[in-house]
Coordinates of C-alpha atoms in Angstrom, one line a residue:
X43 CA -39.2 -58.5 25.1
X44 CA -36.0 -60.5 23.7
X45 CA -33.0 -60.5 25.7
X46 CA -30.1 -62.4 24.2
X47 CA -28.0 -64.2 26.7
X48 CA -24.3 -63.6 26.1
X49 CA -22.7 -66.8 27.7
X50 CA -19.0 -65.8 28.2
X51 CA -18.3 -69.6 30.1
X52 CA -20.1 -72.6 31.6
X53 CA -21.4 -73.9 34.7
X54 CA -19.0 -77.1 35.5
X55 CA -19.9 -80.3 33.7
X56 CA -20.5 -82.0 36.6
X57 CA -23.2 -79.3 38.1
X58 CA -24.8 -79.0 34.8
X59 CA -27.4 -81.7 34.9
X60 CA -28.8 -80.3 38.4
X61 CA -28.7 -76.4 37.7
X62 CA -28.1 -76.3 33.6
X63 CA -26.0 -73.7 32.2
X64 CA -25.7 -69.8 32.9
X65 CA -28.6 -69.4 30.4
X66 CA -31.2 -72.0 32.4
X67 CA -29.7 -69.2 35.7
X68 CA -30.4 -66.5 34.4
X69 CA -34.3 -67.5 32.4
X70 CA -35.2 -68.8 35.9
X71 CA -33.5 -65.5 37.9
X72 CA -35.7 -63.4 35.8
X73 CA -38.9 -65.9 35.2
X74 CA -42.3 -64.2 35.4
X75 CA -41.4 -61.0 33.7
X76 CA -42.5 -61.4 30.1
X77 CA -39.0 -61.7 28.8
X78 CA -38.4 -64.6 26.2
X79 CA -34.6 -65.7 25.7
X80 CA -32.2 -66.7 22.8
X81 CA -28.9 -68.0 23.9
X82 CA -25.0 -67.0 22.5
X83 CA -22.4 -69.0 23.6
X84 CA -19.5 -66.4 22.8
X85 CA -17.0 -68.3 24.7
X86 CA -17.3 -71.0 21.9
X87 CA -17.3 -67.8 18.9
X88 CA -21.5 -67.8 18.6
X89 CA -22.2 -64.8 18.1
X90 CA -25.0 -62.9 17.4
X91 CA -25.4 -61.2 13.6
X92 CA -25.4 -57.8 15.2
X93 CA -26.9 -55.6 18.4
X94 CA -30.1 -55.5 17.4
X95 CA -30.7 -59.4 17.3
X96 CA -32.8 -59.0 20.9
X97 CA -34.4 -56.5 22.3
X98 CA -31.4 -56.8 24.9
X99 CA -28.6 -58.1 26.4
X100 CA -27.2 -60.2 29.1
X101 CA -23.8 -61.1 29.9
X102 CA -22.7 -63.5 32.4
X103 CA -20.0 -64.5 34.4
X104 CA -17.3 -66.6 33.1
X105 CA -14.0 -67.7 35.0
X106 CA -12.1 -66.2 32.5
X107 CA -10.3 -62.7 33.1
X108 CA -11.7 -60.1 31.0
X109 CA -7.4 -59.1 30.1
X110 CA -6.6 -62.4 29.4
X111 CA -6.6 -61.9 25.5
X112 CA -8.9 -64.7 24.4
X113 CA -10.2 -64.5 20.4
X114 CA -13.6 -63.9 21.7
X115 CA -13.4 -60.8 24.0
X116 CA -12.1 -58.2 21.7
X117 CA -15.4 -58.8 19.6
X118 CA -17.4 -59.0 22.5
X119 CA -16.2 -55.8 23.3
X120 CA -17.1 -54.3 19.8
X121 CA -21.1 -55.7 20.3
X122 CA -21.0 -53.8 23.5
X123 CA -20.3 -50.8 22.0
X124 CA -22.4 -51.3 18.8
X125 CA -25.3 -52.1 21.6
X126 CA -24.5 -48.2 23.0
X127 CA -25.1 -47.0 19.4
X128 CA -27.8 -48.7 18.4
X129 CA -29.7 -47.5 21.8
X130 CA -30.2 -51.9 23.0
X131 CA -30.1 -52.1 26.8
X132 CA -27.0 -54.7 28.2
X133 CA -27.0 -55.9 31.4
X134 CA -23.4 -57.0 32.8
X135 CA -22.8 -59.6 35.7
X136 CA -19.7 -60.2 37.0
X137 CA -17.2 -60.6 33.7
X138 CA -19.8 -59.0 32.1
X139 CA -20.0 -56.0 34.7
X140 CA -16.5 -56.0 34.1
X141 CA -16.4 -56.6 30.6
X142 CA -18.5 -53.6 29.9
X143 CA -16.3 -51.2 32.0
X144 CA -13.3 -52.5 29.7
X145 CA -15.6 -51.6 26.5
X146 CA -15.7 -48.4 27.7
X147 CA -12.1 -48.1 28.7
X148 CA -12.0 -49.0 32.6
X149 CA -9.3 -50.7 34.1
X150 CA -10.0 -54.3 35.3
X151 CA -7.6 -56.0 37.2
X152 CA -6.8 -59.1 39.6
X153 CA -7.6 -57.4 43.0
X154 CA -4.4 -57.7 45.8
X155 CA -7.1 -57.6 48.4
X156 CA -8.2 -61.5 46.9
X157 CA -11.3 -63.2 46.3
X158 CA -14.9 -62.2 47.5
X159 CA -17.1 -65.1 47.6
X160 CA -20.4 -65.8 49.0
X161 CA -22.9 -63.5 51.0
X162 CA -21.8 -60.2 50.7
X163 CA -23.1 -56.6 51.5
X164 CA -23.4 -53.4 49.1
X165 CA -24.6 -49.9 49.5
X166 CA -26.7 -49.2 46.7
X167 CA -27.2 -45.6 45.8
X168 CA -25.9 -44.2 48.7
X169 CA -28.4 -45.4 51.3
X170 CA -29.8 -49.4 50.7
X171 CA -27.9 -52.1 52.0
X172 CA -28.5 -55.3 49.9
X173 CA -27.2 -58.5 50.3
X174 CA -25.7 -60.4 47.4
X175 CA -23.4 -63.6 46.9
X176 CA -20.3 -62.9 45.0
X177 CA -17.4 -64.9 43.6
X178 CA -14.8 -62.8 41.6
X179 CA -11.3 -61.9 42.3
X180 CA -11.2 -59.1 39.2
X181 CA -12.3 -56.1 39.8
X182 CA -13.3 -52.8 38.0
X183 CA -11.1 -50.1 39.4
X184 CA -11.8 -46.9 37.3
X185 CA -15.0 -46.2 36.2
X186 CA -15.5 -45.8 32.9
X187 CA -16.7 -42.8 31.1
X188 CA -20.1 -41.9 31.2
X189 CA -20.8 -44.4 33.8
X190 CA -21.8 -43.7 37.5
X191 CA -21.1 -45.8 40.8
X192 CA -24.1 -46.8 42.2
X193 CA -23.1 -50.0 44.8
X194 CA -19.8 -50.6 46.9
X195 CA -18.7 -51.7 49.7
X196 CA -15.0 -51.5 51.5
X197 CA -13.8 -54.2 49.4
X198 CA -15.1 -53.2 45.9
X199 CA -15.5 -49.1 45.3
X200 CA -16.7 -49.9 42.1
X201 CA -19.5 -53.1 42.5
X202 CA -22.3 -51.7 40.3
X203 CA -22.5 -49.3 37.4
X204 CA -25.1 -47.6 35.6
X205 CA -24.5 -46.1 32.3
X206 CA -27.7 -43.7 31.6
X207 CA -30.6 -45.7 29.7
X208 CA -27.6 -47.9 27.9
X209 CA -26.4 -50.5 30.7
X210 CA -26.7 -51.6 33.8
X211 CA -23.8 -53.6 35.1
X212 CA -23.5 -55.5 38.5
X213 CA -20.4 -57.3 39.9
X214 CA -21.7 -59.9 42.1
X215 CA -23.9 -62.7 41.5
X216 CA -27.4 -61.9 42.3
X217 CA -28.6 -65.4 39.9
X218 CA -26.3 -67.7 42.2
X219 CA -28.6 -69.3 44.9
X220 CA -27.4 -71.4 48.2
X221 CA -27.6 -74.7 46.5
X222 CA -25.6 -73.6 43.4
X223 CA -23.3 -71.9 45.5
X224 CA -22.5 -74.8 48.1
X225 CA -22.0 -77.2 45.4
X226 CA -19.7 -74.6 43.4
X227 CA -17.7 -74.4 46.1
X228 CA -17.1 -77.8 46.3
X229 CA -16.7 -78.2 42.6
X230 CA -14.3 -75.1 41.9
X231 CA -13.3 -74.0 45.4
X232 CA -11.2 -75.6 47.1
X233 CA -6.8 -75.3 45.9
X234 CA -8.3 -72.0 44.2
X235 CA -10.0 -69.8 46.8
X236 CA -8.5 -69.7 50.4
X237 CA -10.2 -72.4 52.5
X238 CA -10.9 -69.6 55.3
X239 CA -12.8 -67.7 52.8
X240 CA -15.1 -70.7 51.6
X241 CA -15.6 -71.9 55.1
X242 CA -17.2 -68.4 55.8
X243 CA -19.0 -68.5 53.0
X244 CA -20.3 -71.8 53.9
X245 CA -21.4 -70.8 57.3
X246 CA -23.2 -67.8 55.6
X247 CA -25.5 -70.3 53.9
X248 CA -29.0 -69.9 54.8
X249 CA -28.5 -66.2 55.8
X250 CA -30.8 -63.9 53.6
X251 CA -30.0 -62.8 50.5
X252 CA -31.7 -60.2 48.3
X253 CA -31.4 -61.6 44.7
X254 CA -35.1 -61.1 43.6
X255 CA -34.6 -57.0 44.4
X256 CA -31.9 -57.2 41.8
X257 CA -33.9 -59.1 39.3
X258 CA -37.0 -56.4 39.8
X259 CA -33.9 -53.9 39.3
X260 CA -32.7 -55.6 36.0
X261 CA -35.6 -56.4 34.3
X262 CA -37.0 -53.0 35.2
X263 CA -34.1 -51.5 33.8
X264 CA -34.5 -53.7 30.6
X265 CA -38.1 -52.9 30.5
X266 CA -37.8 -48.9 30.4
X267 CA -34.0 -48.8 28.6
X268 CA -36.1 -51.0 25.4
X269 CA -39.3 -48.8 25.3
X270 CA -37.1 -45.9 24.9
X271 CA -34.9 -47.8 22.5
X272 CA -38.2 -48.6 20.5
X273 CA -39.8 -44.4 21.0
X274 CA -36.4 -43.6 19.7
X275 CA -36.9 -45.8 16.6
X276 CA -40.6 -44.9 16.4
X277 CA -39.8 -41.2 15.9
X278 CA -36.9 -42.1 12.9
X279 CA -39.3 -44.2 10.7

């Protein structure tokens, strides 16, 4: 299955030699599951020809807000809506979670409660507690049409959304591993995120996170939804 990674931002330049860009992180995160990948830095106005250029789409995180009016945001929202119509599955992470929600009419805003950084506990599917790394201040604050909230915690009430077989989106960063998070705090955290939260995040390093479970869930969604899309296409032939 061929996955198009839509880059909505870039890893801090000083960290790229060590970790690569976000597309490399996701290739590693979803590795060993039969996927191939292509990257489109939409943040630099590089877009695919259309929603059928890949079998599934993955929208990355970003330093930007979905409400900031950058010239690449509206075309990306149109691509998401076109993918929904075409039945090509979409996965959104952090900014991607917010972008998909906004493209479906939901409200996204800078959360008055501040930042979530580092290891957070989320309740998935009503009864499964998963620990994932996070890095965000913006949040989805209304449920989009056609979506179901599948994860939450007291700080983030809309932490993951399922849009049937169309999209799966997650506010946390399951692709962020411990070494990267530690370096990200050093490079981009101080002066932006309150020191208390950064210190708590550093103290939490070394505690287990459930990123493999999210990788399995994302992969299963992409594969199953992609098969449904292929099956619908075969019926039309």
